[in-house]
Amino acid sequence: MSDSDSKELTLEDYKGILARRWRVFSLVSSALLTIGVVIAFGLPPVYESSGLVLVEQQEVPEYLVRSTVTGYADERLRVITQRVMTRDNLLQIRDAHGLYPELTDTAAQNEVKRNVAVEVVQSDVLLSQIGRDDGTIAFTVTYGHPSAETAYEVDTDLIDLYLEENQRVRSELAADTSEFLDDQARGLAVEIAAMEEKLAIFKRDNADSLPELSDLNLQLMDRTERDVETSEREIRALRETITLLESELAQLSPYSVVLDAAGNPILGPSDRLKLLQRQYLQLSAIYSQDHPDVSKLRREIEALSSQTGSAGINREALEIELVARRDELGAARDRYAPNHPDVLQLQRVVENLQQAIAMAPPASASTNLADVAPPDNPLYIQKQVQLEASKIELSASLGRQTQLRQRLSDLESRLMNTPEVERQYQLLSRGYDQLVSQYDEVNQKQREAQIAMNLEAQSKGERFTLLESPLMAQLPASPNRVAILLLAIIIAVAAGAGGVAIKEATDSSVRGARDVETYLEIPPIVTIPNIYTDADIKSQRLRRSALIAAIVTWLGLTSIFVVQASA
Amino acid sequence: MGRIERALEHANRKPTKEREKSVDNSAPLAISKEQAEVDDLGIDIGKLTKIELDSKRLFQQHRVIMNTQDSIASSAYKILRTRVLQRMRSNGWQTLAVTGTCPNEGKTLTAINLALSMARDVNTTTVLVDLDLRRPTIHKYLEHVPRYGVLDCLNDRATIETAMVCPGLERLGLLLNSEPVESSSEMLASPKMAQMLTALKAGENRIVIFDMPPLSASDDVLTFGPLVDAVLIVTAEGVSQHQTLAQARELSRDMNIIGTVLNRSSDSTSSYYYYA
């Protein structure tokens, strides 16, 4: 709005603006410049001392190399810094060097913290400095203070703190880890023992059904079945043999026949006795005991009995006969009338037998007809022996068969149990394996921790080394006076220009013939310049002098200020 | 004697000594007798009351350029005079109102200096009238309080001849005013004013310059505009606002604007436009 429509300013225009607005510009820029100078030279200097600490690591995992090392390092450094910058430590430093006496504890602690800078040195920088880039990191600890000496001393103390802290922490950590792992290992060992016990018991209890035996068991079963078959065959064979022998024996007379001169067999005393016994039996049924034939027989039997030593009158045979006859009698009584001749006869027989029995000696242990007289027929004897042998064999075979059968069922049940046993066994086994592997892990860690502890003990593990110790600064690190000054100049000029621009923008008065033409639509016939009277000239000169004086004063004051501040 | 001889005679008689203060009309003037005779139709400048003006002082105090002291400024006024005269002559205009767009543009000073510059032109007789009835200031610039002023003439308390003065420059008459009035536009519209106008511009080669208030201050110029032949608008750098200029343009559309002047210009070289 201040110039022509075209908004382009010619050199003439700029000159005009400069002539008009130099006051505004000067005022604004000099004010700001003054402020800038005051700040630049008024700020108290801060001296910094800085130490470089190297962190050497024995092993760096592969995936933590290069770019990520810094990130990792930042993190760890932050942790360490937090441990070092405790309230106690900071206050201790404050007291040791008499820092910030005017601040409260909390404020002083914060102030100390604020003036400390801990930074990781970039790995490429590190490479150039120490010629190594294998995962080692380094950091600087810097302290700033208006006094160079104090900065130096405090920085030294801080670095010492770092070194001590590192040592302490790592030892503790290693010890703690070791202890913890010990506990773990012990616990696991106990559990493992218990588990082993369980396994042993289980194995014992299920010894037969163990899966590893199942093959064997199958085989055994197989064999046993075959054995059972074999024994069955044996038994069948033996039974057949026995039957055969028995039938042969039945056909054989136990006594060998002694022939007299006419070729008739002669009865030995035992044979005779048997014969007589048979006769007695018959006669006892028919006749009463008083009959002479019966008594004669009796006498003869007794004589033979004492001769041969075997039993005389066979009571049992008599009793048997009695029973049979009694039955007959009963049957007859049923059928016939009591006075039937058969009934009467049978009655008489029963009575006779009863009599005979009464007269017979008490029964002896065994009166087996076959035992009365030892057989003397060799063939009979042979067969009898064979028979006995076969019988013995048979019973043995039967016994064995029973055994085998038992065994078979045993094996069967074993095999049936095997899957269940297997399952349980595996369960236990797995549990056991887990424990064992945990235990291994723990042991591994334990070993590592142990190594770490040992390394620490020998100070060969990761450690902080002071690479560059702090120096007392000669020159202050801040403020950067030149930079502030330059900045102030730039701002001053910019603000001045800004002020001018604003003034120009808000100036809606006529400037130059062009404006007249624009707004009045009639270009001026003439432009009449300012007319300067002597008074005008004088006052102009005065103003100029005043201005020069002001500038000189300003320069003078500023210089004095600067010089004073730098001193 | 021929006119030329008479002129020469006069030229020889041109005084280098200080002109004595006198109240009567007896001091010789630059206008020749013949011319004075011609002016009998109008106001005879030679017969006007003479006043003494301290040109040095007036310059130092009020920037009134009576002699060519300030070369740059006076040459600017000279250019103004030339152009104005040229235009007025070629159109036969005799009356010029000098106005502005707002107060403090130096319009009165411009009128005064223009009149003074015109007075140096041998072919022109100039009359400067202070027609800023509400705020007459020419007398302050010239440090001369007139005995009789414009108002007196308008009120028939004096004749023009008695009210007008001559400031020691031949060919320049001044009709000043020292009494401000409120009802300026009414007075300007009165028949007496028209009569005065006629009387003032009577005579050959007569130019009458009226110093008027700014367009924005009152409607004096609007009222008087139709009565004059031309209007000159004065603007000042750093004083006139764009807005007021635009307004002035509107107000003056029906007037015959002879041109504009940019006053108080800070241009080191005076730039001027050829008026196409």
CSV table of C-alpha atoms in Angstrom, one decimal, chain A residues 116-539:
chain,number,residue,atom,x,y,z
A,116,VAL,CA,27.0,-33.5,34.2
A,117,ALA,CA,26.9,-34.9,30.7
A,118,VAL,CA,27.4,-38.6,30.1
A,119,GLU,CA,27.6,-39.5,26.5
A,120,VAL,CA,28.4,-42.6,24.5
A,121,VAL,CA,31.2,-42.1,22.1
A,122,GLN,CA,30.2,-43.1,18.6
A,123,SER,CA,31.8,-46.2,17.4
A,124,ASP,CA,33.4,-44.7,14.4
A,125,VAL,CA,34.9,-42.0,16.5
A,126,LEU,CA,36.1,-44.6,18.8
A,127,LEU,CA,37.6,-46.5,16.0
A,128,SER,CA,39.7,-43.6,15.1
A,129,GLN,CA,40.8,-43.0,18.6
A,130,ILE,CA,41.7,-46.4,19.8
A,131,GLY,CA,41.9,-48.3,16.6
A,132,ARG,CA,39.4,-51.0,17.6
A,133,ASP,CA,35.8,-51.6,16.7
A,134,ASP,CA,35.1,-55.0,18.2
A,135,GLY,CA,32.1,-54.2,20.3
A,136,THR,CA,33.9,-52.1,22.9
A,137,ILE,CA,32.2,-48.9,23.8
A,138,ALA,CA,33.4,-45.8,25.5
A,139,PHE,CA,31.7,-42.9,27.1
A,140,THR,CA,32.7,-39.5,28.3
A,141,VAL,CA,31.8,-37.9,31.6
A,142,THR,CA,31.9,-34.2,31.5
A,143,TYR,CA,31.3,-31.6,34.2
A,144,GLY,CA,30.8,-27.9,33.7
A,145,HIS,CA,31.4,-25.2,36.2
A,146,PRO,CA,32.3,-21.5,36.2
A,147,SER,CA,35.6,-22.4,37.8
A,148,ALA,CA,37.9,-24.5,35.7
A,149,GLU,CA,39.6,-26.0,38.8
A,150,THR,CA,36.3,-27.1,40.3
A,151,ALA,CA,35.2,-28.5,37.0
A,152,TYR,CA,38.3,-30.6,36.9
A,153,GLU,CA,38.1,-31.8,40.4
A,154,VAL,CA,34.5,-32.7,40.3
A,155,ASP,CA,34.9,-34.5,37.0
A,156,THR,CA,37.7,-36.6,38.5
A,157,ASP,CA,35.5,-37.6,41.4
A,158,LEU,CA,32.6,-38.5,39.1
A,159,ILE,CA,34.7,-40.7,37.0
A,160,ASP,CA,36.0,-42.4,40.1
A,161,LEU,CA,32.5,-43.0,41.1
A,162,TYR,CA,31.8,-44.7,37.8
A,163,LEU,CA,34.8,-46.9,38.1
A,164,GLU,CA,34.0,-48.0,41.6
A,165,GLU,CA,30.4,-48.5,41.0
A,166,ASN,CA,31.2,-50.7,38.0
A,167,GLN,CA,33.4,-52.9,40.0
A,168,ARG,CA,31.1,-53.2,42.9
A,169,VAL,CA,28.0,-53.9,40.8
A,170,ARG,CA,29.5,-56.6,38.7
A,171,SER,CA,31.0,-58.4,41.7
A,172,GLU,CA,27.7,-58.3,43.5
A,173,LEU,CA,25.8,-59.3,40.4
A,174,ALA,CA,28.1,-62.3,39.8
A,175,ALA,CA,27.8,-63.4,43.4
A,176,ASP,CA,24.1,-63.1,43.5
A,177,THR,CA,23.7,-64.9,40.3
A,178,SER,CA,25.9,-67.7,41.6
A,179,GLU,CA,23.9,-68.0,44.8
A,180,PHE,CA,20.7,-68.0,43.0
A,181,LEU,CA,21.8,-70.7,40.6
A,182,ASP,CA,23.1,-72.8,43.4
A,183,ASP,CA,19.7,-72.8,45.0
A,184,GLN,CA,18.1,-73.7,41.8
A,185,ALA,CA,20.5,-76.6,41.2
A,186,ARG,CA,20.0,-77.9,44.7
A,187,GLY,CA,16.3,-77.9,44.3
A,188,LEU,CA,16.4,-79.6,41.1
A,189,ALA,CA,18.8,-82.2,42.3
A,190,VAL,CA,16.3,-83.1,45.1
A,191,GLU,CA,13.5,-83.4,42.6
A,192,ILE,CA,15.6,-85.5,40.3
A,193,ALA,CA,16.5,-87.9,43.1
A,194,ALA,CA,12.8,-88.3,44.0
A,195,MET,CA,12.0,-88.9,40.4
A,196,GLU,CA,14.7,-91.5,40.1
A,197,GLU,CA,13.3,-93.2,43.1
A,198,LYS,CA,9.9,-93.2,41.6
A,199,LEU,CA,11.1,-94.6,38.4
A,200,ALA,CA,13.0,-97.3,40.2
A,201,ILE,CA,10.0,-98.3,42.2
A,202,PHE,CA,7.9,-98.3,39.2
A,203,LYS,CA,10.3,-100.5,37.3
A,204,ARG,CA,10.5,-102.8,40.2
A,205,ASP,CA,6.8,-103.1,40.5
A,206,ASN,CA,6.2,-103.6,36.9
A,207,ALA,CA,9.4,-105.5,36.2
A,208,ASP,CA,7.6,-108.0,34.1
A,209,SER,CA,5.5,-105.7,32.1
A,210,LEU,CA,8.2,-103.3,31.1
A,211,PRO,CA,7.9,-102.4,27.5
A,212,GLU,CA,11.5,-103.4,26.9
A,213,LEU,CA,10.5,-106.8,28.0
A,214,SER,CA,7.5,-107.2,25.8
A,215,ASP,CA,9.4,-108.7,23.0
A,216,LEU,CA,10.9,-111.2,25.4
A,217,ASN,CA,7.5,-111.9,26.9
A,218,LEU,CA,6.1,-112.6,23.6
A,219,GLN,CA,8.8,-115.0,22.8
A,220,LEU,CA,8.4,-116.7,26.1
A,221,MET,CA,4.7,-116.9,25.6
A,222,ASP,CA,5.3,-118.5,22.2
A,223,ARG,CA,7.7,-121.0,23.6
A,224,THR,CA,5.4,-121.7,26.6
A,225,GLU,CA,2.5,-122.4,24.3
A,226,ARG,CA,4.6,-124.7,22.3
A,227,ASP,CA,5.7,-126.4,25.5
A,228,VAL,CA,2.1,-126.7,26.6
A,229,GLU,CA,1.3,-128.4,23.3
A,230,THR,CA,4.3,-130.7,23.7
A,231,SER,CA,3.3,-131.6,27.2
A,232,GLU,CA,-0.3,-132.3,26.1
A,233,ARG,CA,1.0,-134.6,23.5
A,234,GLU,CA,3.2,-136.2,26.1
A,235,ILE,CA,0.3,-136.6,28.4
A,236,ARG,CA,-1.9,-138.1,25.8
A,237,ALA,CA,0.9,-140.5,24.9
A,238,LEU,CA,1.4,-141.5,28.5
A,239,ARG,CA,-2.3,-142.0,29.0
A,240,GLU,CA,-2.4,-144.2,26.1
A,241,THR,CA,0.6,-146.1,27.4
A,242,ILE,CA,-1.0,-146.5,30.8
A,243,THR,CA,-4.2,-147.6,29.4
A,244,LEU,CA,-2.3,-150.2,27.3
A,245,LEU,CA,-0.3,-151.4,30.2
A,246,GLU,CA,-3.3,-151.6,32.5
A,247,SER,CA,-5.2,-153.6,30.0
A,248,GLU,CA,-2.1,-155.9,29.6
A,249,LEU,CA,-1.8,-156.2,33.3
A,250,ALA,CA,-5.4,-157.0,33.7
A,251,GLN,CA,-4.8,-159.9,31.3
A,252,LEU,CA,-1.8,-161.0,33.1
A,253,SER,CA,-1.7,-163.0,36.3
A,254,PRO,CA,0.4,-161.4,38.9
A,255,TYR,CA,1.7,-164.9,39.9
A,256,SER,CA,3.8,-166.9,37.7
A,257,VAL,CA,2.2,-170.3,37.2
A,258,VAL,CA,4.2,-173.3,38.7
A,259,LEU,CA,3.4,-176.4,36.9
A,260,ASP,CA,3.5,-179.8,38.6
A,261,ALA,CA,4.5,-183.0,36.9
A,262,ALA,CA,1.2,-183.3,35.1
A,263,GLY,CA,1.4,-179.8,33.9
A,264,ASN,CA,-1.1,-178.3,36.3
A,265,PRO,CA,-0.3,-175.1,38.0
A,266,ILE,CA,0.7,-175.4,41.6
A,267,LEU,CA,-0.6,-172.7,43.7
A,268,GLY,CA,1.9,-171.0,46.0
A,269,PRO,CA,0.8,-170.3,49.5
A,270,SER,CA,-0.4,-166.7,48.6
A,271,ASP,CA,-2.2,-167.9,45.7
A,272,ARG,CA,-3.8,-170.7,47.8
A,273,LEU,CA,-4.8,-168.2,50.4
A,274,LYS,CA,-6.5,-166.1,47.8
A,275,LEU,CA,-8.2,-169.1,46.5
A,276,LEU,CA,-9.4,-170.1,49.9
A,277,GLN,CA,-10.5,-166.7,50.7
A,278,ARG,CA,-12.6,-166.8,47.6
A,279,GLN,CA,-14.0,-170.1,48.6
A,280,TYR,CA,-14.7,-168.9,52.1
A,281,LEU,CA,-16.6,-166.0,50.7
A,282,GLN,CA,-18.7,-168.2,48.7
A,283,LEU,CA,-19.4,-170.6,51.5
A,284,SER,CA,-20.0,-168.0,54.1
A,285,ALA,CA,-22.9,-166.8,52.0
A,286,ILE,CA,-24.4,-170.2,51.7
A,287,TYR,CA,-23.6,-171.8,55.1
A,288,SER,CA,-23.5,-170.5,58.5
A,289,GLN,CA,-20.3,-170.3,60.4
A,290,ASP,CA,-20.9,-173.5,62.2
A,291,HIS,CA,-20.8,-175.5,59.1
A,292,PRO,CA,-17.7,-177.8,59.1
A,293,ASP,CA,-16.6,-176.7,55.6
A,294,VAL,CA,-16.7,-173.2,56.7
A,295,SER,CA,-14.8,-173.8,59.9
A,296,LYS,CA,-12.3,-175.9,58.0
A,297,LEU,CA,-11.7,-173.2,55.5
A,298,ARG,CA,-11.4,-170.8,58.3
A,299,ARG,CA,-8.7,-172.8,60.0
A,300,GLU,CA,-6.8,-173.2,56.8
A,301,ILE,CA,-7.0,-169.5,55.9
A,302,GLU,CA,-5.7,-168.7,59.4
A,303,ALA,CA,-2.9,-171.1,59.0
A,304,LEU,CA,-1.9,-169.7,55.6
A,305,SER,CA,-2.4,-166.2,56.9
A,306,SER,CA,0.1,-166.7,59.6
A,307,GLN,CA,2.4,-168.4,57.1
A,308,THR,CA,2.4,-165.8,54.5
A,309,GLY,CA,2.0,-163.0,56.8
A,310,SER,CA,-0.7,-161.4,54.8
A,311,ALA,CA,-4.2,-160.9,56.0
A,312,GLY,CA,-6.6,-163.7,56.7
A,313,ILE,CA,-10.3,-163.5,56.4
A,314,ASN,CA,-11.1,-160.6,54.3
A,315,ARG,CA,-13.6,-158.5,56.2
A,316,GLU,CA,-14.1,-156.0,53.6
A,317,ALA,CA,-14.9,-158.5,50.9
A,318,LEU,CA,-17.4,-159.9,53.3
A,319,GLU,CA,-19.0,-156.6,54.0
A,320,ILE,CA,-19.2,-155.9,50.3
A,321,GLU,CA,-20.8,-159.1,49.7
A,322,LEU,CA,-23.2,-158.4,52.6
A,323,VAL,CA,-24.2,-155.1,51.2
A,324,ALA,CA,-24.8,-156.7,47.8
A,325,ARG,CA,-26.9,-159.5,49.4
A,326,ARG,CA,-28.8,-157.1,51.4
A,327,ASP,CA,-29.8,-155.2,48.3
A,328,GLU,CA,-30.8,-158.4,46.8
A,329,LEU,CA,-32.9,-159.2,49.8
A,330,GLY,CA,-34.5,-155.9,49.8
A,331,ALA,CA,-35.4,-156.4,46.2
A,332,ALA,CA,-36.7,-159.8,46.8
A,333,ARG,CA,-38.8,-158.7,49.7
A,334,ASP,CA,-40.3,-156.2,47.6
A,335,ARG,CA,-41.1,-158.6,44.9
A,336,TYR,CA,-42.1,-161.6,46.9
A,337,ALA,CA,-43.9,-162.5,50.0
A,338,PRO,CA,-41.8,-162.9,53.1
A,339,ASN,CA,-42.1,-166.6,53.0
A,340,HIS,CA,-41.0,-166.9,49.4
A,341,PRO,CA,-38.1,-169.4,49.2
A,342,ASP,CA,-35.9,-166.7,47.5
A,343,VAL,CA,-36.5,-164.4,50.3
A,344,LEU,CA,-35.9,-167.0,52.9
A,345,GLN,CA,-32.7,-168.0,51.2
A,346,LEU,CA,-31.4,-164.5,50.9
A,347,GLN,CA,-32.3,-164.0,54.6
A,348,ARG,CA,-30.2,-167.0,55.5
A,349,VAL,CA,-27.3,-165.7,53.4
A,350,VAL,CA,-27.5,-162.3,55.0
A,351,GLU,CA,-27.5,-163.8,58.4
A,352,ASN,CA,-24.6,-166.0,57.6
A,353,LEU,CA,-22.6,-163.2,56.2
A,354,GLN,CA,-23.3,-161.2,59.3
A,355,GLN,CA,-22.1,-164.0,61.4
A,356,ALA,CA,-19.0,-164.4,59.3
A,357,ILE,CA,-18.3,-160.8,59.7
A,358,ALA,CA,-18.8,-160.9,63.4
A,359,MET,CA,-16.3,-163.6,63.5
A,360,ALA,CA,-13.9,-162.0,61.2
A,361,PRO,CA,-10.9,-160.1,62.6
A,362,PRO,CA,-11.2,-156.3,62.5
A,363,ALA,CA,-10.4,-154.9,59.3
A,364,SER,CA,-6.8,-154.3,58.5
A,365,ALA,CA,-5.3,-151.3,56.8
A,366,SER,CA,-5.3,-152.4,53.3
A,367,THR,CA,-6.6,-155.7,52.2
A,368,ASN,CA,-6.4,-155.1,48.6
A,369,LEU,CA,-6.6,-158.4,46.9
A,370,ALA,CA,-3.8,-157.4,44.7
A,371,ASP,CA,-1.5,-156.7,47.7
A,372,VAL,CA,-2.3,-159.9,49.6
A,373,ALA,CA,0.6,-161.7,47.9
A,374,PRO,CA,3.4,-160.0,46.0
A,375,PRO,CA,3.2,-160.9,42.4
A,376,ASP,CA,6.0,-163.0,41.1
A,377,ASN,CA,5.1,-163.1,37.4
A,378,PRO,CA,8.1,-161.4,35.8
A,379,LEU,CA,6.1,-160.2,32.9
A,380,TYR,CA,3.5,-159.0,35.3
A,381,ILE,CA,6.1,-157.5,37.4
A,382,GLN,CA,7.7,-155.8,34.4
A,383,LYS,CA,4.4,-154.5,33.2
A,384,GLN,CA,3.5,-153.4,36.6
A,385,VAL,CA,6.8,-151.5,36.8
A,386,GLN,CA,6.3,-149.9,33.5
A,387,LEU,CA,2.8,-149.0,34.5
A,388,GLU,CA,4.1,-147.4,37.7
A,389,ALA,CA,6.7,-145.6,35.8
A,390,SER,CA,4.2,-144.3,33.3
A,391,LYS,CA,1.9,-143.2,36.0
A,392,ILE,CA,4.7,-141.3,37.7
A,393,GLU,CA,5.6,-139.8,34.4
A,394,LEU,CA,2.0,-138.9,33.7
A,395,SER,CA,1.6,-137.1,37.0
A,396,ALA,CA,4.9,-135.4,36.4
A,397,SER,CA,3.7,-134.3,33.0
A,398,LEU,CA,0.4,-133.2,34.4
A,399,GLY,CA,2.2,-131.2,37.0
A,400,ARG,CA,4.4,-129.7,34.3
A,401,GLN,CA,1.4,-128.9,32.2
A,402,THR,CA,-0.3,-127.1,35.1
A,403,GLN,CA,2.9,-125.2,35.6
A,404,LEU,CA,3.2,-124.3,32.0
A,405,ARG,CA,-0.5,-123.2,31.9
A,406,GLN,CA,0.1,-121.1,34.8
A,407,ARG,CA,3.1,-119.6,33.3
A,408,LEU,CA,1.2,-118.9,30.1
A,409,SER,CA,-1.5,-117.0,31.9
A,410,ASP,CA,1.1,-115.2,33.8
A,411,LEU,CA,2.8,-114.0,30.6
A,412,GLU,CA,-0.5,-113.1,29.1
A,413,SER,CA,-1.3,-110.9,32.0
A,414,ARG,CA,2.1,-109.4,31.7
A,415,LEU,CA,1.6,-108.6,28.2
A,416,MET,CA,-1.8,-107.1,28.7
A,417,ASN,CA,-0.4,-104.8,31.4
A,418,THR,CA,2.4,-103.7,29.2
A,419,PRO,CA,0.7,-100.7,27.4
A,420,GLU,CA,-0.5,-99.2,30.6
A,421,VAL,CA,2.8,-99.7,32.1
A,422,GLU,CA,4.4,-98.2,29.1
A,423,ARG,CA,2.3,-95.2,29.3
A,424,GLN,CA,2.9,-94.6,32.9
A,425,TYR,CA,6.5,-95.2,32.5
A,426,GLN,CA,6.8,-92.7,29.7
A,427,LEU,CA,5.0,-90.1,31.8
A,428,LEU,CA,7.5,-90.6,34.6
A,429,SER,CA,10.3,-90.7,32.1
A,430,ARG,CA,9.4,-87.5,30.5
A,431,GLY,CA,9.1,-85.8,33.8
A,432,TYR,CA,12.4,-87.1,34.6
A,433,ASP,CA,14.0,-85.9,31.4
A,434,GLN,CA,12.6,-82.4,31.9
A,435,LEU,CA,14.1,-82.2,35.3
A,436,VAL,CA,17.4,-83.4,34.0
A,437,SER,CA,17.5,-80.9,31.2
A,438,GLN,CA,16.6,-78.1,33.6
A,439,TYR,CA,19.2,-79.2,35.8
A,440,ASP,CA,21.7,-79.2,33.0
A,441,GLU,CA,20.7,-75.7,32.1
A,442,VAL,CA,21.1,-74.5,35.6
A,443,ASN,CA,24.4,-76.2,35.8
A,444,GLN,CA,25.5,-74.5,32.6
A,445,LYS,CA,24.5,-71.1,33.9
A,446,GLN,CA,26.1,-71.9,37.2
A,447,ARG,CA,29.3,-72.6,35.4
A,448,GLU,CA,29.1,-69.4,33.5
A,449,ALA,CA,28.4,-67.4,36.6
A,450,GLN,CA,31.2,-69.1,38.3
A,451,ILE,CA,33.5,-68.1,35.5
A,452,ALA,CA,32.3,-64.6,35.6
A,453,MET,CA,32.9,-64.5,39.3
A,454,ASN,CA,36.3,-65.9,38.8
A,455,LEU,CA,37.0,-63.4,36.1
A,456,GLU,CA,35.8,-60.6,38.3
A,457,ALA,CA,38.0,-61.9,41.1
A,458,GLN,CA,40.9,-61.7,38.8
A,459,SER,CA,39.7,-58.4,37.3
A,460,LYS,CA,39.7,-59.8,33.8
A,461,GLY,CA,36.0,-59.5,33.0
A,462,GLU,CA,34.2,-56.5,31.6
A,463,ARG,CA,35.7,-53.5,33.1
A,464,PHE,CA,35.8,-49.7,32.9
A,465,THR,CA,39.2,-48.3,32.1
A,466,LEU,CA,40.0,-44.7,32.2
A,467,LEU,CA,41.3,-43.9,28.8
A,468,GLU,CA,41.7,-40.1,29.1
A,469,SER,CA,41.7,-38.5,32.4
A,470,PRO,CA,40.1,-35.1,32.7
A,471,LEU,CA,42.1,-32.0,32.2
A,472,MET,CA,41.7,-28.6,33.6
A,473,ALA,CA,40.2,-26.4,30.9
A,474,GLN,CA,42.1,-23.4,29.7
A,475,LEU,CA,39.2,-21.8,27.9
A,476,PRO,CA,35.6,-21.8,28.8
A,477,ALA,CA,33.4,-24.3,26.8
A,478,SER,CA,30.5,-21.9,26.9
A,479,PRO,CA,29.1,-19.5,26.2
A,480,ASN,CA,30.1,-19.2,22.6
A,481,ARG,CA,30.4,-15.4,22.7
A,482,VAL,CA,31.2,-15.0,19.0
A,483,ALA,CA,28.3,-17.1,18.0
A,484,ILE,CA,25.9,-15.2,20.3
A,485,LEU,CA,27.2,-12.0,19.0
A,486,LEU,CA,26.7,-12.9,15.4
A,487,LEU,CA,23.3,-14.2,16.2
A,488,ALA,CA,22.5,-11.0,17.9
A,489,ILE,CA,23.7,-9.0,14.9
A,490,ILE,CA,21.6,-11.0,12.6
A,491,ILE,CA,18.5,-10.7,14.8
A,492,ALA,CA,19.2,-7.0,15.3
A,493,VAL,CA,19.4,-6.4,11.6
A,494,ALA,CA,16.4,-8.6,10.9
A,495,ALA,CA,14.4,-6.9,13.5
A,496,GLY,CA,15.4,-3.5,12.3
A,497,ALA,CA,14.5,-4.4,8.8
A,498,GLY,CA,11.3,-5.8,10.2
A,499,GLY,CA,10.5,-2.6,12.0
A,500,VAL,CA,11.1,-0.7,8.8
A,501,ALA,CA,9.0,-3.0,6.9
A,502,ILE,CA,6.1,-2.6,9.3
A,503,LYS,CA,6.4,1.1,9.3
A,504,GLU,CA,6.5,1.2,5.6
A,505,ALA,CA,3.5,-1.2,5.4
A,506,THR,CA,1.5,0.9,7.8
A,507,ASP,CA,2.4,4.1,6.1
A,508,SER,CA,-0.4,5.1,3.8
A,509,SER,CA,0.9,8.5,3.0
A,510,VAL,CA,2.0,9.7,-0.3
A,511,ARG,CA,5.5,8.8,-1.3
A,512,GLY,CA,6.8,10.0,-4.6
A,513,ALA,CA,5.1,11.3,-7.7
A,514,ARG,CA,3.8,7.9,-8.6
A,515,ASP,CA,1.5,7.8,-5.6
A,516,VAL,CA,0.1,11.2,-6.6
A,517,GLU,CA,-0.6,9.9,-10.0
A,518,THR,CA,-2.1,6.7,-8.6
A,519,TYR,CA,-4.5,8.2,-6.2
A,520,LEU,CA,-5.1,11.6,-7.6
A,521,GLU,CA,-5.0,10.4,-11.1
A,522,ILE,CA,-3.1,13.5,-12.1
A,523,PRO,CA,0.7,13.3,-12.2
A,524,PRO,CA,2.4,16.3,-10.5
A,525,ILE,CA,3.5,19.1,-12.6
A,526,VAL,CA,6.5,19.5,-10.4
A,527,THR,CA,7.9,18.1,-7.2
A,528,ILE,CA,9.0,20.7,-4.8
A,529,PRO,CA,11.7,19.6,-2.5
A,530,ASN,CA,12.0,20.4,1.2
A,531,ILE,CA,13.1,23.9,1.8
A,532,TYR,CA,15.9,24.1,4.4
A,533,THR,CA,16.2,27.2,6.3
A,534,ASP,CA,19.4,28.0,8.3
A,535,ALA,CA,17.6,26.8,11.3
A,536,ASP,CA,16.9,23.6,9.6
A,537,ILE,CA,20.4,23.1,8.6
A,538,LYS,CA,21.6,23.9,12.0
A,539,SER,CA,19.3,21.5,13.6
